[in-house]
Coordinates of C-alpha atoms and ligand atoms in Angstrom, one line a residue:
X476 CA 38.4 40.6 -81.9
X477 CA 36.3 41.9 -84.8
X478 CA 36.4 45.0 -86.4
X479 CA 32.8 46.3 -86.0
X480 CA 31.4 49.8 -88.0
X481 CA 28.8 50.4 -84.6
X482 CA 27.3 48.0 -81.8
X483 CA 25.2 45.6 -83.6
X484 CA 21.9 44.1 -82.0
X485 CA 20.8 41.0 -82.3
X486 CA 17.6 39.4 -81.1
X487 CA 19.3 38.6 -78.2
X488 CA 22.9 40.0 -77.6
X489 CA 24.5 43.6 -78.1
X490 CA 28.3 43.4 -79.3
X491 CA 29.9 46.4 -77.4
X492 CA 32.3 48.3 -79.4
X493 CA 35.1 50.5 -78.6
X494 CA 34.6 53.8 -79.9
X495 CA 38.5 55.0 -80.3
X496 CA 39.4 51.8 -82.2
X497 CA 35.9 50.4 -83.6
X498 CA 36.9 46.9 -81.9
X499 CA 34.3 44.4 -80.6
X500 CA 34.8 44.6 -76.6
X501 CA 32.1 42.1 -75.4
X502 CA 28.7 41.2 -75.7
X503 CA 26.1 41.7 -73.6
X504 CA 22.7 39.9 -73.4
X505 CA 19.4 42.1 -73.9
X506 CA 16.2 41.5 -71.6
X507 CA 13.2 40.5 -73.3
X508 CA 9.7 41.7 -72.0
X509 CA 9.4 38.7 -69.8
X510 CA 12.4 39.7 -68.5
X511 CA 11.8 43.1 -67.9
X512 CA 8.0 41.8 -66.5
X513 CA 10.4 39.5 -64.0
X514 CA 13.0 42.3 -62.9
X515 CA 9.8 44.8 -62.3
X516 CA 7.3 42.2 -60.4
X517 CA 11.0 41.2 -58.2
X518 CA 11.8 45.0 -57.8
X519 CA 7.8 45.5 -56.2
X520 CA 8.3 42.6 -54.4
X521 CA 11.5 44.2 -51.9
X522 CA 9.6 47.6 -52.3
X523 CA 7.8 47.1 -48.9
X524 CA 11.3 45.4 -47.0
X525 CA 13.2 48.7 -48.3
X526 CA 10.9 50.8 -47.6
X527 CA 10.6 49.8 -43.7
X528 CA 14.3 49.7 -44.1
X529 CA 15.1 52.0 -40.6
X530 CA 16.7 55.6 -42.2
X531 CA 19.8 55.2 -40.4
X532 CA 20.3 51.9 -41.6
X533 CA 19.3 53.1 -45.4
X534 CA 21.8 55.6 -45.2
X535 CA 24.5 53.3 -43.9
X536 CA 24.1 51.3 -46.7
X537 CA 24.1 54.4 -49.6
X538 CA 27.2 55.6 -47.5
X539 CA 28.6 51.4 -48.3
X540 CA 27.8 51.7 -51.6
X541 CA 29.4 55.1 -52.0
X542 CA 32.3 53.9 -50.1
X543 CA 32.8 50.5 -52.7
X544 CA 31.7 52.8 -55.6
X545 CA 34.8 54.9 -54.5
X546 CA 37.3 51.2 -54.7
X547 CA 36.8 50.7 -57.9
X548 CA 36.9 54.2 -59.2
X549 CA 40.1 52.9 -61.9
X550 CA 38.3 50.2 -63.1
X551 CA 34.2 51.8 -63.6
X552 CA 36.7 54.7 -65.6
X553 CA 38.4 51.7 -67.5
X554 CA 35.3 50.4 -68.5
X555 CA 33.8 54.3 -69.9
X556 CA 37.0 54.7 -71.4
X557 CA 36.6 51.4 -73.6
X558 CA 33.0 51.6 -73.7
X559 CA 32.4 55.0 -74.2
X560 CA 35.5 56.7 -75.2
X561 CA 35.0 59.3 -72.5
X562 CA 38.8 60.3 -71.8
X563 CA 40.3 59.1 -68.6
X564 CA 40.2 62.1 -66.6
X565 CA 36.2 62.5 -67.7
X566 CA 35.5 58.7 -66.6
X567 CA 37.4 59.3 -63.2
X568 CA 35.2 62.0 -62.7
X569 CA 32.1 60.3 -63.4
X570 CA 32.8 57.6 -61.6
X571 CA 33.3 59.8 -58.2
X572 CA 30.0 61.6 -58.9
X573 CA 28.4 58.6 -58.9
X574 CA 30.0 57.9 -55.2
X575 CA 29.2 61.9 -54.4
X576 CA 25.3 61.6 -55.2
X577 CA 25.8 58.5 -52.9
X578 CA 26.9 60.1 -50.4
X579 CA 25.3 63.3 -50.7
X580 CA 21.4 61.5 -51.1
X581 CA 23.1 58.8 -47.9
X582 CA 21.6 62.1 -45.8
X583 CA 18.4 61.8 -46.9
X584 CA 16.6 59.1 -44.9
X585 CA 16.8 60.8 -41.5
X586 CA 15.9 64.6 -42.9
X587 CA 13.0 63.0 -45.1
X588 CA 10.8 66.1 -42.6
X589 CA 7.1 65.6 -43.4
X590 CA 5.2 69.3 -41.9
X591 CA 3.2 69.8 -39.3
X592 CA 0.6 72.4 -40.5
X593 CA -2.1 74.4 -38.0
X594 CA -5.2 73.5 -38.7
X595 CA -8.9 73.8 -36.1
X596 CA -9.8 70.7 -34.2
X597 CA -6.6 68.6 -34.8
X598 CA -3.5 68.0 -36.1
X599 CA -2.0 67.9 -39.5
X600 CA 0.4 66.1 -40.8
X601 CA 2.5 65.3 -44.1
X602 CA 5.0 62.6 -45.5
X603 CA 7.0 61.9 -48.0
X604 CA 6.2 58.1 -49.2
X605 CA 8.2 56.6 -51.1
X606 CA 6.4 55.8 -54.6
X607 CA 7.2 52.0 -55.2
X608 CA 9.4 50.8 -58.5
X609 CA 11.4 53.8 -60.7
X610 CA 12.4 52.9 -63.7
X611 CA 14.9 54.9 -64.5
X612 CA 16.2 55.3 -68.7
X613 CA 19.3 56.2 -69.2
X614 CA 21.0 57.7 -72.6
X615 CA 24.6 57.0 -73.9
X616 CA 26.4 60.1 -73.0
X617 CA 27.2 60.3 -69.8
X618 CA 25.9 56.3 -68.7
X619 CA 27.6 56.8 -65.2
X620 CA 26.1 60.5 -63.4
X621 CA 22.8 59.9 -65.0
X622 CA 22.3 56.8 -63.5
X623 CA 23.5 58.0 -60.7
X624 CA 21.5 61.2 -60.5
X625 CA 18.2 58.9 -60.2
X626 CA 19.1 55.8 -58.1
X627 CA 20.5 57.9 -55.3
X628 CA 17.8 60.1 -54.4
X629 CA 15.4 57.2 -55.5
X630 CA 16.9 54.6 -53.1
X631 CA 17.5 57.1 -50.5
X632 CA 13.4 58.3 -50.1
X633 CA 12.9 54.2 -50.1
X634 CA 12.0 53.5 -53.6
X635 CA 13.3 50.1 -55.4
X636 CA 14.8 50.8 -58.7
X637 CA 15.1 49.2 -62.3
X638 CA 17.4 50.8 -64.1
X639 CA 18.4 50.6 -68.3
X640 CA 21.4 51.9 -69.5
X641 CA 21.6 52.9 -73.3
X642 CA 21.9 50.3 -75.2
X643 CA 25.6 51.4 -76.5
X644 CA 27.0 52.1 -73.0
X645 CA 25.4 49.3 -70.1
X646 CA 29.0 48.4 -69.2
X647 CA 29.7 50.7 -66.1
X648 CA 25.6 50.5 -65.2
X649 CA 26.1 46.8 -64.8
X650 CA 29.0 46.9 -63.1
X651 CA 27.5 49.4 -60.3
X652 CA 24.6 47.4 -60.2
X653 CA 27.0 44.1 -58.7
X654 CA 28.6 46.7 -56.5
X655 CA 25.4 47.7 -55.2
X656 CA 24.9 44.0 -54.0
X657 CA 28.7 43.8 -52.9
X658 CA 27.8 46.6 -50.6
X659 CA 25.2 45.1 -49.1
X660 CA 21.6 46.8 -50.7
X661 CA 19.5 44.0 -50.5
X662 CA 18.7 41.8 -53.4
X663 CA 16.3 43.4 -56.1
X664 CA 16.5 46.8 -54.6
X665 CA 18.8 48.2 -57.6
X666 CA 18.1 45.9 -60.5
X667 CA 20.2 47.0 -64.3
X668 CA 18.4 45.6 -67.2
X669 CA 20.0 45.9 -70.5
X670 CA 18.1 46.0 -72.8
X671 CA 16.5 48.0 -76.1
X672 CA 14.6 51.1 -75.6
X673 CA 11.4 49.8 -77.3
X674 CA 11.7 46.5 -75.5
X675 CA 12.9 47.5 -71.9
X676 CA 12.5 51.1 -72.2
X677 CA 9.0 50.5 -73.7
X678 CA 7.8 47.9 -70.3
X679 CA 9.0 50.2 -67.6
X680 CA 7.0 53.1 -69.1
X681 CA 3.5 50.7 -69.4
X682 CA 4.3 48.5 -66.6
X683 CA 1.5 49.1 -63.8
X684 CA 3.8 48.2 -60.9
X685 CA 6.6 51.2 -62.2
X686 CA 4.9 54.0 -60.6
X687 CA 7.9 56.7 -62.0
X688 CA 10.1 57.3 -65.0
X689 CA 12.8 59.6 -64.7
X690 CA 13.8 59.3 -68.3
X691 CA 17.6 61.5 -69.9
X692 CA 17.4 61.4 -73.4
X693 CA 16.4 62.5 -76.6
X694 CA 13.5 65.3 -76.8
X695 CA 11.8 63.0 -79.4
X696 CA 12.0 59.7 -77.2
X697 CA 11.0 61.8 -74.5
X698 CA 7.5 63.0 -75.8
X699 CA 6.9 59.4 -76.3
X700 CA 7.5 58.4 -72.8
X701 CA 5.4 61.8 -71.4
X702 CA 2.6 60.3 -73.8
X703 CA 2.8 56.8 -72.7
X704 CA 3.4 57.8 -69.1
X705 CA -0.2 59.9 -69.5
X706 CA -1.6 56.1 -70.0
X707 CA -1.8 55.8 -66.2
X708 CA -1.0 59.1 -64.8
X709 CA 2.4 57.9 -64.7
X710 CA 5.1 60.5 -62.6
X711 CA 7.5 61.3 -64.9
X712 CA 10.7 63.5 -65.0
X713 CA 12.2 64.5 -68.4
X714 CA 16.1 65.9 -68.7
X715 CA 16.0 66.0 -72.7
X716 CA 18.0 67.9 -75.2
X717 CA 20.0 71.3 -75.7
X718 CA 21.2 74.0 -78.0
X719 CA 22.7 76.3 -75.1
X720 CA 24.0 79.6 -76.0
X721 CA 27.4 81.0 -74.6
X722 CA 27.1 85.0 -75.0
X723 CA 30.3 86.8 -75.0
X724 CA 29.9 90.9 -74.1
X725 CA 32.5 93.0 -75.4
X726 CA 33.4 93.9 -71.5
X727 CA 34.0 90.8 -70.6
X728 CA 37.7 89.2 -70.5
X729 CA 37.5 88.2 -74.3
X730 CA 40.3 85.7 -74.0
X731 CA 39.4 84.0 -70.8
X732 CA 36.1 83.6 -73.0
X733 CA 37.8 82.5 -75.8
X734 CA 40.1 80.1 -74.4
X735 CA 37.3 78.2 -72.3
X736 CA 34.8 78.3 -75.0
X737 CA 36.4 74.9 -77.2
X738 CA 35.6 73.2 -73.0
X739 CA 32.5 74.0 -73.1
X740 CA 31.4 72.6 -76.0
X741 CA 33.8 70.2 -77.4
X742 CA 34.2 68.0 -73.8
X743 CA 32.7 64.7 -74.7
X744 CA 33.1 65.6 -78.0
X745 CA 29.6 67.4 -77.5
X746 CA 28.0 65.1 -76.7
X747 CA 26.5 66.7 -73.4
X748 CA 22.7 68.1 -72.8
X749 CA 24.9 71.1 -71.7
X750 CA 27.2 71.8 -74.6
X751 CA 27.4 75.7 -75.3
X752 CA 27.0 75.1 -79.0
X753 CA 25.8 78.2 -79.8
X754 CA 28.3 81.1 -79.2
X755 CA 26.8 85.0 -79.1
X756 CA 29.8 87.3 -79.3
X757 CA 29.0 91.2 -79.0
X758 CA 29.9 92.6 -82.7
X759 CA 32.9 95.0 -81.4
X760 CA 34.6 92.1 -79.6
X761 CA 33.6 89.2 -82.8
X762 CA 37.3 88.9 -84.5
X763 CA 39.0 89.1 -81.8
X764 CA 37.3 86.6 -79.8
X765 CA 37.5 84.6 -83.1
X766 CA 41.0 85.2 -83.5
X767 CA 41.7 84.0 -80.0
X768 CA 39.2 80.9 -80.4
X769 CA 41.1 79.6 -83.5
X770 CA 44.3 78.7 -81.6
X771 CA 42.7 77.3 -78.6
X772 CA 40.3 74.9 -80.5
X773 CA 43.7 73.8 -82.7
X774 CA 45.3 73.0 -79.0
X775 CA 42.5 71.1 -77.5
X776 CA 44.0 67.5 -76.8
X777 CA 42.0 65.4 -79.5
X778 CA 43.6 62.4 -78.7
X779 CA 43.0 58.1 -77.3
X780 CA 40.8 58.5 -74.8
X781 CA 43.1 56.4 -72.8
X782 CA 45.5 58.8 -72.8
X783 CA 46.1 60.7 -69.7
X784 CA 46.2 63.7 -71.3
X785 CA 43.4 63.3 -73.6
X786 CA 40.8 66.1 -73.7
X787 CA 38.5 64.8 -76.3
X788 CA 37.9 61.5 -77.5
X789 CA 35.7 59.8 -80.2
X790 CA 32.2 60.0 -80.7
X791 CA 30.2 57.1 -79.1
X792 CA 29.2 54.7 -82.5
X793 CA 29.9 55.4 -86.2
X794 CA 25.8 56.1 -86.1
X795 CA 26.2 59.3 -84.2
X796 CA 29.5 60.3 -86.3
X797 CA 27.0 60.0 -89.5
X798 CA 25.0 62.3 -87.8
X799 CA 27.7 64.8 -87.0
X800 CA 29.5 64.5 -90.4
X801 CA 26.1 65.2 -92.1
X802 CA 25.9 68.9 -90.3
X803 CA 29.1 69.4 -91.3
X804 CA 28.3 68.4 -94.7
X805 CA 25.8 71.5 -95.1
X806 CA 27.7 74.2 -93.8
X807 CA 31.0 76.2 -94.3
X808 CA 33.5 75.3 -91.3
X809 CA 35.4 78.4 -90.9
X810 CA 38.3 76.4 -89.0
X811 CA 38.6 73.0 -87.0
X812 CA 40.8 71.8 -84.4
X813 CA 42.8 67.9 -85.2
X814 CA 42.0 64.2 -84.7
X815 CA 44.2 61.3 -84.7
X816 CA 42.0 59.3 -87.6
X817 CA 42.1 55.5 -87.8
X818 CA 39.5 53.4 -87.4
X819 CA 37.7 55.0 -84.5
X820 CA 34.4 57.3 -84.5
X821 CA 36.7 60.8 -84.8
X822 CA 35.2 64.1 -85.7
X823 CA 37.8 66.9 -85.3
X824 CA 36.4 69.9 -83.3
X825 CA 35.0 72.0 -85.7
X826 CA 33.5 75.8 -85.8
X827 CA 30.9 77.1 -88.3
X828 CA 30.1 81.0 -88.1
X829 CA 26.7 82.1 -89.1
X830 CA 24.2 85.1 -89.5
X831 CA 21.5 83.3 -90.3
X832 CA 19.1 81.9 -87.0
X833 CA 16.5 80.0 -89.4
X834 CA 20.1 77.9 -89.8
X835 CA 19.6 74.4 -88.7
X836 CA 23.5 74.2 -87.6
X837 CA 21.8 77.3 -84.9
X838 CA 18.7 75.8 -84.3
X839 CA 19.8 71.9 -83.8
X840 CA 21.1 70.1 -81.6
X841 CA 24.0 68.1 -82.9
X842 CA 25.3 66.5 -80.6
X843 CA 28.9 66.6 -81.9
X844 CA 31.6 68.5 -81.4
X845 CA 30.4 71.4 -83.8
X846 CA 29.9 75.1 -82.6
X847 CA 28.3 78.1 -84.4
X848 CA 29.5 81.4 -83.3
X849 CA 27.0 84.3 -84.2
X850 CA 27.7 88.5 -83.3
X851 CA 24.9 90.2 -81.9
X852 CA 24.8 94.1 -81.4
X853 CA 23.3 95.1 -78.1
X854 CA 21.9 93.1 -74.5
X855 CA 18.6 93.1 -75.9
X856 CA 19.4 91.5 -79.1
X857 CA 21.8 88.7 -77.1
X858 CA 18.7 87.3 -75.1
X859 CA 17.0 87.8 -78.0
X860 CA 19.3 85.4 -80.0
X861 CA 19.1 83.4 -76.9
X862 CA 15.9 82.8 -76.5
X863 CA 15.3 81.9 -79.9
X864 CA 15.1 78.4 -79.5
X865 CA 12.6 75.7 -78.3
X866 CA 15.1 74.5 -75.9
X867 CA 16.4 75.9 -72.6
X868 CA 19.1 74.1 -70.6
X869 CA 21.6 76.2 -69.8
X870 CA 23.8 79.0 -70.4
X871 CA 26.6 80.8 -69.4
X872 CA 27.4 84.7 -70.2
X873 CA 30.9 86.5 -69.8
X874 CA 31.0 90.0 -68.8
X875 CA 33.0 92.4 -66.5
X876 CA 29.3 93.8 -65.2
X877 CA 27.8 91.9 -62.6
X878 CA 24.4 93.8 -62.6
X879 CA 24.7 92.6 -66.6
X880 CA 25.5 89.2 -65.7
X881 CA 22.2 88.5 -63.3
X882 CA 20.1 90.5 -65.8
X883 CA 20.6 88.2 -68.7
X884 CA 20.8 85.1 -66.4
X885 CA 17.5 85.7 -65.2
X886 CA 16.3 87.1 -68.8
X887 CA 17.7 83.8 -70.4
X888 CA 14.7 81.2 -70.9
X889 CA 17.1 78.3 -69.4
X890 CA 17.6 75.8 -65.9
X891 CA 20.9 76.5 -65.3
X892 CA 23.1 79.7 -66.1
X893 CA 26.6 80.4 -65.2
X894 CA 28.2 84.1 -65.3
X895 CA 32.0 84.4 -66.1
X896 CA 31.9 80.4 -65.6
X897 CA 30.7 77.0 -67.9
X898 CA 30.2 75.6 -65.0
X899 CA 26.3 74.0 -64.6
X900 CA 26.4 70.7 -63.1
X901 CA 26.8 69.8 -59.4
X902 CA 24.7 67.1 -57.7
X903 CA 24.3 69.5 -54.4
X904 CA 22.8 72.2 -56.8
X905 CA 19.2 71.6 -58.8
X906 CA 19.7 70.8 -62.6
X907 CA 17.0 70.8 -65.5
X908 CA 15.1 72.2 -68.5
X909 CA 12.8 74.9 -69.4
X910 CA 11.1 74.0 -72.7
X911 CA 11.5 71.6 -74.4
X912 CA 14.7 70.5 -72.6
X913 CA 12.5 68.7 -70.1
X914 CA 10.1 69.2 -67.4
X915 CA 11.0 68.7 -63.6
X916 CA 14.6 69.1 -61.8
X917 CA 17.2 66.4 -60.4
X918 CA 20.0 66.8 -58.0
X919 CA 20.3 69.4 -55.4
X920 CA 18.4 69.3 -51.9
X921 CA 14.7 68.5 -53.0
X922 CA 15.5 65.4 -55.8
X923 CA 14.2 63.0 -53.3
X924 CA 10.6 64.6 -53.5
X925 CA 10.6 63.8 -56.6
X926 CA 10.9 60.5 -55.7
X927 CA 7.8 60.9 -53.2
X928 CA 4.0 61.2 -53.0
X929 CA 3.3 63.7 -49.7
X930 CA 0.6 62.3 -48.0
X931 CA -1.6 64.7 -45.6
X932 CA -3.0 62.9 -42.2
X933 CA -5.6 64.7 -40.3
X934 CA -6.0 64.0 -36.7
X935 CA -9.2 64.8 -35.0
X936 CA -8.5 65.9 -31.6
Ligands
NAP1042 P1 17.5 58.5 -76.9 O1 17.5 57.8 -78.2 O2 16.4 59.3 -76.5 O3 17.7 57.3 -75.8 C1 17.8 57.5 -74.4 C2 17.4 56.3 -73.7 O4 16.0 56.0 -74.0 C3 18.1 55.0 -74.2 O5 18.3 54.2 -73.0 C4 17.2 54.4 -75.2 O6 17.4 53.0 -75.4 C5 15.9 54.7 -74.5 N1 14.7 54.6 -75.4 C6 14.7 54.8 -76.8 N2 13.5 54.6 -77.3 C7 12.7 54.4 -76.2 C8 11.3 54.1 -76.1 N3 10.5 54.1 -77.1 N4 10.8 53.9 -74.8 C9 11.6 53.9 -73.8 N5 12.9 54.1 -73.8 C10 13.5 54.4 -75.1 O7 18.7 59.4 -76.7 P2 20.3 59.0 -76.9 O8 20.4 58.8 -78.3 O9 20.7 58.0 -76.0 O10 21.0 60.4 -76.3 C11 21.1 61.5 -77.1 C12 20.1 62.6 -76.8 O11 19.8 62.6 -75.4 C13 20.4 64.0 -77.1 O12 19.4 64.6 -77.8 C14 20.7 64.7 -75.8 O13 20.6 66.0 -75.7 C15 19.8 64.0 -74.9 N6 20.4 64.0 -73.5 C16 19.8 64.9 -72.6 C17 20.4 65.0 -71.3 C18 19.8 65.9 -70.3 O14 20.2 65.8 -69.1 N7 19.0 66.8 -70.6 C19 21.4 64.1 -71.0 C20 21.9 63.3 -71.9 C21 21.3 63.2 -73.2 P3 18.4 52.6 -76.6 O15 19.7 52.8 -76.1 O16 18.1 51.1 -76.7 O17 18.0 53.3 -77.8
MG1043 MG1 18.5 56.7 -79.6

């Protein structure tokens, strides 16, 4: 074992490193574009074979893979834990999501209801058709729901799939990808290609034969792909960055507020699309939601991912710790929470207060486990405050009105709100951007559309 400061790329190979101890875990090789060409043209090739697949015999098969998913829950968290540094009880989780969508999309084939639609002289009707390959991109963060999130619905309206995982994380992705075979998805169905984002990443998106992107990532990366995807009227779904806002009123229970705040942002040591990393606290309740934030941030659990009770970890590669200990460098942090130092990626959870929205710690995403709290005087000047931002993911808002709760949930520019709650993520409900945090939804009851041309047939009488 090597000491390594991040993953290091060669031509070829990718050295996997352990984010809580910076050690070398494997290596893994990284497709070419002949590679990629071969996965794609394979992928095309059992398109037609899937596709006639019967639906109760598709949704047998997701409800297998769901079921050997579930197996080897332990050891796909193992492998986050090590490859990611997500804590234990975060990889469990994302490992029986993945089974969930599974199992939740397994219902799709036989309720895949085209319309029939009055019309004179006939009859009219529609169907969902599947769309061919996806290639599905997936980011670092969270490698396991993501992937998840496309390949169920994807598979499940009879599209083949090729899949990349980040570059950092492709453990777990490869993993499920064997899994999916062990369970008995036909051969080239569900295809992982490691690989670079400008090699692998790069072919799916100007590939003819990949007829859809459904790309999680950055907002930068995912202009590109929305540009290159224009090439050939390529479908494509974005789920891109965030800078979500967590607004506090003065009549809400300030230290339920307080006390979940540090879990909202700091889980995954922010490093989540979601993270309430901007917090708006109504001026008359500002110190003493401050004074109840400070203890519960110093109590979070900042500890060896592997730990059982680990609530934060490291961040994912000494890269993205540059790019959190850079923000921090700017600014004045009023107070921070611990970290258990050594060699591994560690930021300690940290809180910056501000006036100032022009600030790029408000405007940003970091990405980190770094919050900025702001007061704000009235309703008005909350959304306001909100709003003020080219993102719009989500939200949440505490308050003891519930007329004031749906008010500023629907007045909030964002996908997904949550009142007296963080909670925004739940593969039976829909999940996505307004703005610039991406364009289309995932999850919840109509993903598979979005895996789906609808197709009209009129029949003369
Ligand atoms: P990223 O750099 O945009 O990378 C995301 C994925 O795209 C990776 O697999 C990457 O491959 C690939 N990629 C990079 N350049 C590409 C290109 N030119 N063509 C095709 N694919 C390319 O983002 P990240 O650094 O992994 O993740 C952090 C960002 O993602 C944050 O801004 C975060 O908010 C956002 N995010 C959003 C959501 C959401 O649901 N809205 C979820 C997670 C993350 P490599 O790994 O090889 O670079
Ligand atoms: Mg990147």
């Amino acid at each position: 074992m090597t000491t390594q400061t991040s993953g290091q790329a060669t031509d070829r190979t990718f050295t996997v490193v352990n984010p809580a101890t910076a050690q070398a875990v494997t290596e893994v090789h990284l497709a070419s574009v002949a590679e990629t060409d071969e996965a794609i043209e394979r992928a095309a090739a059992a398109f037609p074979a899937w596709r006639d697949v019967a639906p109760g015999e598709r949704a047998r098969l997701l409800r297998r893979f769901a079921a050997v998913v579930d197996d080897h829950v332990e050891e796909l968290a193992d492998l986050e834990v090590a490859n990611a540094g997500h804590t234990r009880a975060n990889a469990r989780w994302e490992a029986g999501n993945v089974r969930d969508c599974l199992n939740y999309y397994s219902a799709t084939p036989e309720r895949l209801f085209g319309r029939q639609i009055p019309v004179p002289g006939g009859v009219d009707l529609t169907f969902h058709e599947p769309l061919g390959v996806v290639g599905i991109i997936v980011p670092w963060n969270f490698p396991m729901p993501i992937a998840a999130w496309g390949f169920a619905p994807a598979l499940a309206a009879g599209n083949t799939v090729v899949l990349k995982p980040a570059e950092l994380t492709p453990l777990t992705a490869i993993r499920l990808g064997e899994l999916a075979l062990e369970a008995g998805l036909p051969e080239h169905v569900l295809t992982v290609v490691p690989g670079q984002g400008s090699v692998v990443g790069e072919r799916f998106v100007t590939h003819p034969l990949v007829r859809k992107i459904a790309f999680t990532g950055s907002t930068a990366v995912g202009k590109r792909i929305m540009a290159g995807c224009a090439e050939q009227v390529k479908k494509v779904t974005l789920e891109l960055g965030g800078k979500s806002a967590n607004i506090v009123f003065a009549d809400a229970d300030v230290a339920a507020a307080a006390t979940s705040a540090p879990y909202a942002v700091f889980d995954n040591a922010g490093q989540d699309c979601c993270a309430r990393s901007r917090i708006l606290v109504e001026r008359r309740a500002y110190d003493e939601f401050l004074g109840r934030l400070e203890p519960a941030v110093a109590a979070l659990k900042v500890l060896d991912p592997a730990e059982e009770s680990s609530e934060m970890g490291p961040l994912v590669s000494s890269g993205q710790r540059d790019v959190v200990r850079g923000y921090l460098d700017d600014v004045e942090v009023a107070f921070t929470g611990t970290d258990p130092g050594g060699p591994g990626f560690w930021v300690p959870p940290s809180v910056v207060l501000t006036e100032d929205p022009s600030a790029p710690i408000w405007r940003e995403e970091v990405f980190g486990p770094v919050v900025a709290v702001m007061p704000f005087d009235d309703e008005a000047h909350a959304v306001e405050l909100a709003n003020d931002s080219e993102y719009g993911l989500s939200g949440s808002i505490f308050t003891s009105d519930l007329g004031r709760g749906l008010r500023v949930a629907r007045a909030v520019e964002a996908g997904n709100l949550s009142v007296n709650s963080h909670a925004s993520v739940r593969y039976w409900t829909p999940f996505g951007g307004y703005k610039q945090s991406g364009l289309g939804r995932e999850l919840g009851p109509d993903a598979p559309h979005a895996f789906t041309e609808e197709k009209n047939v009129f029949i003369a009488h």
